[in-house]
Coordinates of N, CA, C and O in Angstrom, one line a residue:
X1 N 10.3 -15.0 10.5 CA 9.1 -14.2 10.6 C 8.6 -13.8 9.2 O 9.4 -13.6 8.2
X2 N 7.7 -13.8 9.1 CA 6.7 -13.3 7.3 C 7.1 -11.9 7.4 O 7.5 -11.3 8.4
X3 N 7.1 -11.4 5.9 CA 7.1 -10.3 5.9 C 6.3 -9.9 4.2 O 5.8 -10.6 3.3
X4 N 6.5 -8.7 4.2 CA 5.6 -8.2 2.9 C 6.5 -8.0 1.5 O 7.5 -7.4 2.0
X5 N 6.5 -8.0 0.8 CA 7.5 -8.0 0.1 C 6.8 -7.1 -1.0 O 5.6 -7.3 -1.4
X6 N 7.7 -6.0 -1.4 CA 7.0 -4.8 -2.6 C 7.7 -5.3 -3.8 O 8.5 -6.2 -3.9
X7 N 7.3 -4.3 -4.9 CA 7.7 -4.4 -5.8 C 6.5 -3.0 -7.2 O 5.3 -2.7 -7.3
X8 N 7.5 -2.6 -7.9 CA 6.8 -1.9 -8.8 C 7.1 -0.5 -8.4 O 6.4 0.3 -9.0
X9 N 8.1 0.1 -7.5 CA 8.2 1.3 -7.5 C 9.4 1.8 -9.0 O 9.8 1.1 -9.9
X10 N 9.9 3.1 -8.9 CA 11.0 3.8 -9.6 C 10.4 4.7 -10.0 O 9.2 4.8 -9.6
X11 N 11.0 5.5 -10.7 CA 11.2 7.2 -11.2 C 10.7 7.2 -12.6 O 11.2 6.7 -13.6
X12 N 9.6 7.9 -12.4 CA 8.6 8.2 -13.4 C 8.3 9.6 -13.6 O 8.1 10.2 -12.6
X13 N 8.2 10.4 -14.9 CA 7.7 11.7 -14.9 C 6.0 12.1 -14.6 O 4.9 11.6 -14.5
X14 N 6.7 13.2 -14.4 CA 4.9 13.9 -14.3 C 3.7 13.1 -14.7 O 4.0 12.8 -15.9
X15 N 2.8 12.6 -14.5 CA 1.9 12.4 -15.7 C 1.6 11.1 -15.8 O 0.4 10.8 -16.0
X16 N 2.7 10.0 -15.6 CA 2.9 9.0 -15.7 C 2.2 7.6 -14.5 O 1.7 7.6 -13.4
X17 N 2.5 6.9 -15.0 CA 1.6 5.5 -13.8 C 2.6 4.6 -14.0 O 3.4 4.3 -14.9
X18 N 2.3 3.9 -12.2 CA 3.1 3.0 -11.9 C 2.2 2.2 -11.1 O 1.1 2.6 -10.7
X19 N 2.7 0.5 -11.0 CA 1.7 -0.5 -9.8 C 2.6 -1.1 -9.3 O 3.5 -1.8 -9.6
X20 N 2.1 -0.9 -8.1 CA 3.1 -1.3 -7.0 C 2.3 -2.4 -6.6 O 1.1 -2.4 -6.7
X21 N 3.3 -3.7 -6.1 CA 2.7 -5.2 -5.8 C 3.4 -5.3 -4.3 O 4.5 -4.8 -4.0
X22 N 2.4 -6.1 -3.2 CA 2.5 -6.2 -2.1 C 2.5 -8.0 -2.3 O 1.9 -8.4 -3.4
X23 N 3.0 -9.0 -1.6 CA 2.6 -10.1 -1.5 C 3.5 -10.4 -0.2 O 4.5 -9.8 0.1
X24 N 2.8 -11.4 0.6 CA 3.4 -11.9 1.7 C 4.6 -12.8 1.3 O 4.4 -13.4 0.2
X25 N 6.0 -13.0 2.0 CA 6.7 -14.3 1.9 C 6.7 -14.5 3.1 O 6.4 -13.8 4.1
X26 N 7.5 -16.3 2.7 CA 7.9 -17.0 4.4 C 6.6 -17.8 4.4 O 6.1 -18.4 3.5
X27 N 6.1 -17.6 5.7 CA 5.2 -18.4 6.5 C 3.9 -18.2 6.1 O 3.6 -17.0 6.2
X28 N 2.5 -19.1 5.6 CA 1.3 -19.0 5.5 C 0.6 -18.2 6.8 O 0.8 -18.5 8.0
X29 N -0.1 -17.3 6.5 CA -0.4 -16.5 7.7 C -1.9 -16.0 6.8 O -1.9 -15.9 5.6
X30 N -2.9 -15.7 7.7 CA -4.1 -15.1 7.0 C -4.5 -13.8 7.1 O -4.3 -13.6 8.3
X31 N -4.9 -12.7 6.6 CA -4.7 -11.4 6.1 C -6.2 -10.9 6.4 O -7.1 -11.6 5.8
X32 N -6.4 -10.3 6.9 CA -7.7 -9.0 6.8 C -7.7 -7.9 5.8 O -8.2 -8.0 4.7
X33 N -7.0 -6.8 6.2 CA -7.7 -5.3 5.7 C -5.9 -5.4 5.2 O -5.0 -5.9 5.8
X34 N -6.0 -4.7 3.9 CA -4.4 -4.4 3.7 C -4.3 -2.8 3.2 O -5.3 -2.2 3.1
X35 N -3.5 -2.4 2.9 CA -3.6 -0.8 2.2 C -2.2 -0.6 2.6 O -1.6 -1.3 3.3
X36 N -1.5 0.5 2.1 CA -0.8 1.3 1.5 C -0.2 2.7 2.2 O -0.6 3.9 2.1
X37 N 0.9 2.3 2.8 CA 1.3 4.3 3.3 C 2.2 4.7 2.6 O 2.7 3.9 1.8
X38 N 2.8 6.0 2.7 CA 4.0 6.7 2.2 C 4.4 7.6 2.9 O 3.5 8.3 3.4
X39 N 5.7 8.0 3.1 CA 6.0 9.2 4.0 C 7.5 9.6 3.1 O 8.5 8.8 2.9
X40 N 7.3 10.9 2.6 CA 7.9 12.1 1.9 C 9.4 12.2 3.0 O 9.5 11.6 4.1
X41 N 10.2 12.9 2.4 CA 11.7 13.1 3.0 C 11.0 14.5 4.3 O 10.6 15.6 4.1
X42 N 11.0 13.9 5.3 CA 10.7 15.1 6.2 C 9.6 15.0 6.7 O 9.2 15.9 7.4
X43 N 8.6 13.8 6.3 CA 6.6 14.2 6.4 C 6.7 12.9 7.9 O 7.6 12.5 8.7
X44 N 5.6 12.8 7.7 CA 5.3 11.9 9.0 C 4.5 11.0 7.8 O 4.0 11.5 6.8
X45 N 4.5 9.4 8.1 CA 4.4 8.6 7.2 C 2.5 8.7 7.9 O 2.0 8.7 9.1
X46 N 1.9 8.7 6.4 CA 0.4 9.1 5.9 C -0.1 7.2 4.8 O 0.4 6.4 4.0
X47 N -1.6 7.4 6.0 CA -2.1 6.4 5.0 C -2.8 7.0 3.9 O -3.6 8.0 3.8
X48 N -2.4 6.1 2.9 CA -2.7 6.3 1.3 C -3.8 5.6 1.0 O -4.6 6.4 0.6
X49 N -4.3 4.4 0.9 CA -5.5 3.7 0.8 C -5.6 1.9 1.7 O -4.7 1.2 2.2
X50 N -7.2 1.5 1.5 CA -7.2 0.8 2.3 C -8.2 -0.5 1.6 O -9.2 -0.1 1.0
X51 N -8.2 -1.5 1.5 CA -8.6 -2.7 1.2 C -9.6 -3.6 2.0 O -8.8 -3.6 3.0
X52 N -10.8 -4.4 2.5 CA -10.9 -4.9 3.0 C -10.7 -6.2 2.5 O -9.9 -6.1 1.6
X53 N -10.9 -7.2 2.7 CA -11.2 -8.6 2.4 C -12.0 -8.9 1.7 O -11.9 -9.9 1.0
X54 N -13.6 -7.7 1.7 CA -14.7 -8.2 1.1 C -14.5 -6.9 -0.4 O -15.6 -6.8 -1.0
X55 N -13.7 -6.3 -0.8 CA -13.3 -5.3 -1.0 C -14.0 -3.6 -0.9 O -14.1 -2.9 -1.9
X56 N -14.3 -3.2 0.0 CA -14.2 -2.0 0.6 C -13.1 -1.1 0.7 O -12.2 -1.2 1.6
X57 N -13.1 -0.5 0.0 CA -11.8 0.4 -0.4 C -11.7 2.1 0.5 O -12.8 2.5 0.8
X58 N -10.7 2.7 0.8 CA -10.6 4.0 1.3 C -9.6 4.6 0.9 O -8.6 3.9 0.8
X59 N -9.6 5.7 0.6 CA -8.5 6.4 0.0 C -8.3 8.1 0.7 O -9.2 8.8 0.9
X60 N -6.7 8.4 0.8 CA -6.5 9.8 1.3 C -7.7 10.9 0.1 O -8.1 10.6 -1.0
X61 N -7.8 11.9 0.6 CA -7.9 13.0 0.0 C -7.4 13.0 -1.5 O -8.0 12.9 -2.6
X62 N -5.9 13.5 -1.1 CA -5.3 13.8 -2.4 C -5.0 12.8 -3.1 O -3.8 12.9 -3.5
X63 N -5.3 12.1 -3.5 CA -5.4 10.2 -4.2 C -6.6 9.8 -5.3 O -6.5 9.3 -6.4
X64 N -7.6 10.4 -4.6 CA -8.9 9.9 -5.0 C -8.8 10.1 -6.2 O -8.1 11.1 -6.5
X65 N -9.7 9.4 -7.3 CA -9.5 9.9 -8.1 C -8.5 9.2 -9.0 O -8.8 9.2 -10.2
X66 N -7.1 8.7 -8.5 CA -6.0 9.0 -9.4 C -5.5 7.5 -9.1 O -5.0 6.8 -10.0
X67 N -5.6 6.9 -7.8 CA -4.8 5.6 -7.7 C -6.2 5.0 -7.1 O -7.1 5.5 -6.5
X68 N -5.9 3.3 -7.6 CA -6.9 2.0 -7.1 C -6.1 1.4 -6.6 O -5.0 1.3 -7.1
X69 N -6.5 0.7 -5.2 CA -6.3 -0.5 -4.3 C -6.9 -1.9 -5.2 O -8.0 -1.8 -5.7
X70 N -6.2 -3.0 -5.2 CA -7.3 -3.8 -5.5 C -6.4 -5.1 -4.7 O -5.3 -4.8 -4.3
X71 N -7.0 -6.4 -4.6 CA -6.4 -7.4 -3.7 C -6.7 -8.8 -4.9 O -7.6 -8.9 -5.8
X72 N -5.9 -9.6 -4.7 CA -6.6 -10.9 -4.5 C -6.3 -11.4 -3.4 O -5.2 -11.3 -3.0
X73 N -7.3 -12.1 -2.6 CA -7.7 -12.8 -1.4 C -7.1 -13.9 -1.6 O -6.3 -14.1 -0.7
X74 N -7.1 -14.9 -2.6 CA -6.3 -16.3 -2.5 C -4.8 -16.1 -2.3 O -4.0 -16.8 -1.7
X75 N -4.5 -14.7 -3.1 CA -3.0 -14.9 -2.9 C -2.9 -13.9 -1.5 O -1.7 -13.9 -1.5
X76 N -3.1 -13.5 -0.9 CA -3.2 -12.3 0.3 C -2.4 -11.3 -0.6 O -1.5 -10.9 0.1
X77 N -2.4 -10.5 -2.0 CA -1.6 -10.1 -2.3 C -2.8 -8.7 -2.8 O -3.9 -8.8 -3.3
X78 N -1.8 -7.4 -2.4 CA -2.6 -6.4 -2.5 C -1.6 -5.3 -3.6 O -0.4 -5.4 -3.4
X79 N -2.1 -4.5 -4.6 CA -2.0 -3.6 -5.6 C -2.3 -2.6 -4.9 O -2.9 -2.6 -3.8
X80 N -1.6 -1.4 -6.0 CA -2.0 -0.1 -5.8 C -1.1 0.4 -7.6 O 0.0 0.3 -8.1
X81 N -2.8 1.1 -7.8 CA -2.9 1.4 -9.6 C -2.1 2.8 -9.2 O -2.6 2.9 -8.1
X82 N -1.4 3.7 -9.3 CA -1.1 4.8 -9.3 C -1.0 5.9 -10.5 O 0.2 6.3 -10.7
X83 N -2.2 6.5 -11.5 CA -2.1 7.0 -12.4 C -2.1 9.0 -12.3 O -2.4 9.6 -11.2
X84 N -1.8 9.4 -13.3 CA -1.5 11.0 -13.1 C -0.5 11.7 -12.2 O -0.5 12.8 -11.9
X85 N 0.5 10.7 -11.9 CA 1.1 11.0 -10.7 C 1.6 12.8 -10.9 O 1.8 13.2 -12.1
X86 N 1.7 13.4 -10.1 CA 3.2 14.5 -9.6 C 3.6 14.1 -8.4 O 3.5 13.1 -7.7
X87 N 4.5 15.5 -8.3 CA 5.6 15.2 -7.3 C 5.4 15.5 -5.8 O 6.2 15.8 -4.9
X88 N 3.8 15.3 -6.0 CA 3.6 15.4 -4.6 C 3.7 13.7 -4.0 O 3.8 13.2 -3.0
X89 N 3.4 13.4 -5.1 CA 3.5 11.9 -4.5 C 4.6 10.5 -4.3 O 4.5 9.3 -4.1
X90 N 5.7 11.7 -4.6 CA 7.1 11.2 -4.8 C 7.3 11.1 -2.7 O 7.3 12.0 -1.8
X91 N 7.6 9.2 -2.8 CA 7.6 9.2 -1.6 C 8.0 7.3 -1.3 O 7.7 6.5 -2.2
X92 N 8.6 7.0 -0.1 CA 8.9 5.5 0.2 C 7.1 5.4 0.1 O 6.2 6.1 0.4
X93 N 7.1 4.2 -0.4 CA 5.6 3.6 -0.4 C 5.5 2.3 0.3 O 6.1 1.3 -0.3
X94 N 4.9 2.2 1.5 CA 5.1 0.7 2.5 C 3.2 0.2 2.6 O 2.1 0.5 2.9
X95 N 4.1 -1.0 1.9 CA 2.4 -2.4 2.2 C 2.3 -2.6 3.8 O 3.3 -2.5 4.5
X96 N 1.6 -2.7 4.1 CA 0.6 -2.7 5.3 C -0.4 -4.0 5.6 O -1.1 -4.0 4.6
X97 N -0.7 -4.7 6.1 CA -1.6 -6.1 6.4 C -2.0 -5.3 8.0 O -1.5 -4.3 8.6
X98 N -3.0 -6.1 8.3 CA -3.6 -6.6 9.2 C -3.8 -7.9 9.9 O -4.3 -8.7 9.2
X99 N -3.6 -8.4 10.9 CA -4.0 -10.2 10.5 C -5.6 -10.6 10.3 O -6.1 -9.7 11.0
X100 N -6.4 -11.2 9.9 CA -7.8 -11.3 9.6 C -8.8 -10.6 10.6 O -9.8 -10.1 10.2
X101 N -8.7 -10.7 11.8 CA -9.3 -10.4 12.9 C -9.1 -9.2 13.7 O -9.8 -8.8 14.6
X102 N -8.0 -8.7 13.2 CA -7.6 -8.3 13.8 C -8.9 -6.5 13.5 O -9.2 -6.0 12.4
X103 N -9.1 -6.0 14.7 CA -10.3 -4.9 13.9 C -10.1 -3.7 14.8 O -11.1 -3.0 15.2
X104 N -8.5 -3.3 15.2 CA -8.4 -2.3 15.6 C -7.7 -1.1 14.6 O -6.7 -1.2 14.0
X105 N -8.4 0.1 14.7 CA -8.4 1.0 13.6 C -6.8 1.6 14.1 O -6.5 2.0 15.2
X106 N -6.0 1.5 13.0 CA -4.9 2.0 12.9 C -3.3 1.1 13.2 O -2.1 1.3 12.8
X107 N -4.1 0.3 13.9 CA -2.8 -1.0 13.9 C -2.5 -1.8 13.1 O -3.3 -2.6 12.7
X108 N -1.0 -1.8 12.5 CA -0.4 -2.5 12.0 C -0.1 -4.0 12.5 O -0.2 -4.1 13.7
X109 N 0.1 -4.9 11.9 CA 0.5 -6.4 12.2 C 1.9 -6.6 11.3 O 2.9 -7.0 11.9
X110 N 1.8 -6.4 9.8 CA 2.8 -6.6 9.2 C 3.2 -5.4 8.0 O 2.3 -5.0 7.3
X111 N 4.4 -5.0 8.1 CA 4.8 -4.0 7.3 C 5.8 -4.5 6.0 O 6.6 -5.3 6.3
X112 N 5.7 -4.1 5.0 CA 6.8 -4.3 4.1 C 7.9 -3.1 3.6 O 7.7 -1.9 3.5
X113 N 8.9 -3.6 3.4 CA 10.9 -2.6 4.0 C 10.3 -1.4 2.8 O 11.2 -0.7 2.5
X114 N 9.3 -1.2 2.1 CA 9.4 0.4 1.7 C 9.8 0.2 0.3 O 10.7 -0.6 0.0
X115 N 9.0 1.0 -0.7 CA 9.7 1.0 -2.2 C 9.4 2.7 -2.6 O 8.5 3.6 -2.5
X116 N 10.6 2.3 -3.0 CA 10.7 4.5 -3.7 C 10.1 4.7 -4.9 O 10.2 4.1 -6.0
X117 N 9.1 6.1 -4.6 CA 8.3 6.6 -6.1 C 9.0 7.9 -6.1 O 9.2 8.6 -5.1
X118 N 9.5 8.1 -7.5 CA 9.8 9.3 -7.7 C 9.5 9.8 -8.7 O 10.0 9.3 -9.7
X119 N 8.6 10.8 -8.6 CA 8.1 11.7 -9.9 C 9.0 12.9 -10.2 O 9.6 13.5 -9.3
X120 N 9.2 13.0 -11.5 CA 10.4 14.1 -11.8 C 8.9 14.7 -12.0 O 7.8 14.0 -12.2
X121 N 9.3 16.4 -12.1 CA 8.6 17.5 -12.3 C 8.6 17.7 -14.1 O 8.0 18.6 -14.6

């Protein structure tokens, strides 16, 4: 089965930026809308931002401002710039796909196993 494969998290102070990389392995599969969740020790996992194909971007609240989505389409491989961090945003960070077609709001197709951000105070 494909799956998503992360990369670019660790433990960073206050203040500091990190970019986290999404790319599919395994099997050629075609990709729609991709973006970004995180869920804190205790939270309920929260979408963080959102990508289209054509690039159409969406972002939480508390984000804006501070981190960019960005994609390349040939590779299905999607970023997330994360600058000014605190420790509110110390949290597992999971890539997210769609498959191309797929145009139901809130459903997942493919998930990637999670990478840890931790902001020291």
């Amino acid at each position: 089965q494909v799956q998503l494969v992360e990369s670019g998290g660790g433990l960073v102070q206050a203040g500091g930026s990190l970019r986290l990389s999404c790319v599919p392995s395994g099997s050629i599969f075609s990709i729609g809308t991709m973006g970004w969740y995180r869920q804190a020790p205790g939270k309920q996992r929260d979408l963080v931002a959102t990508i289209t194909r054509g690039g159409t971007t969406t972002y939480a609240d508390s984000v804006k401002g501070r981190f960019t989505i960005s994609r390349d389409n040939a590779k299905n491989t999607v970023y997330l710039q994360m600058n000014s961090l605190n420790s509110e945003d110390t949290a597992v960070y999971y890539c997210a796909a769609q498959k191309r077609f797929n145009l139901r709001s809130g459903s997942v197709d493919y998930w990637g196993q999670g990478t840890q951000v931790t902001v020291s105070s």
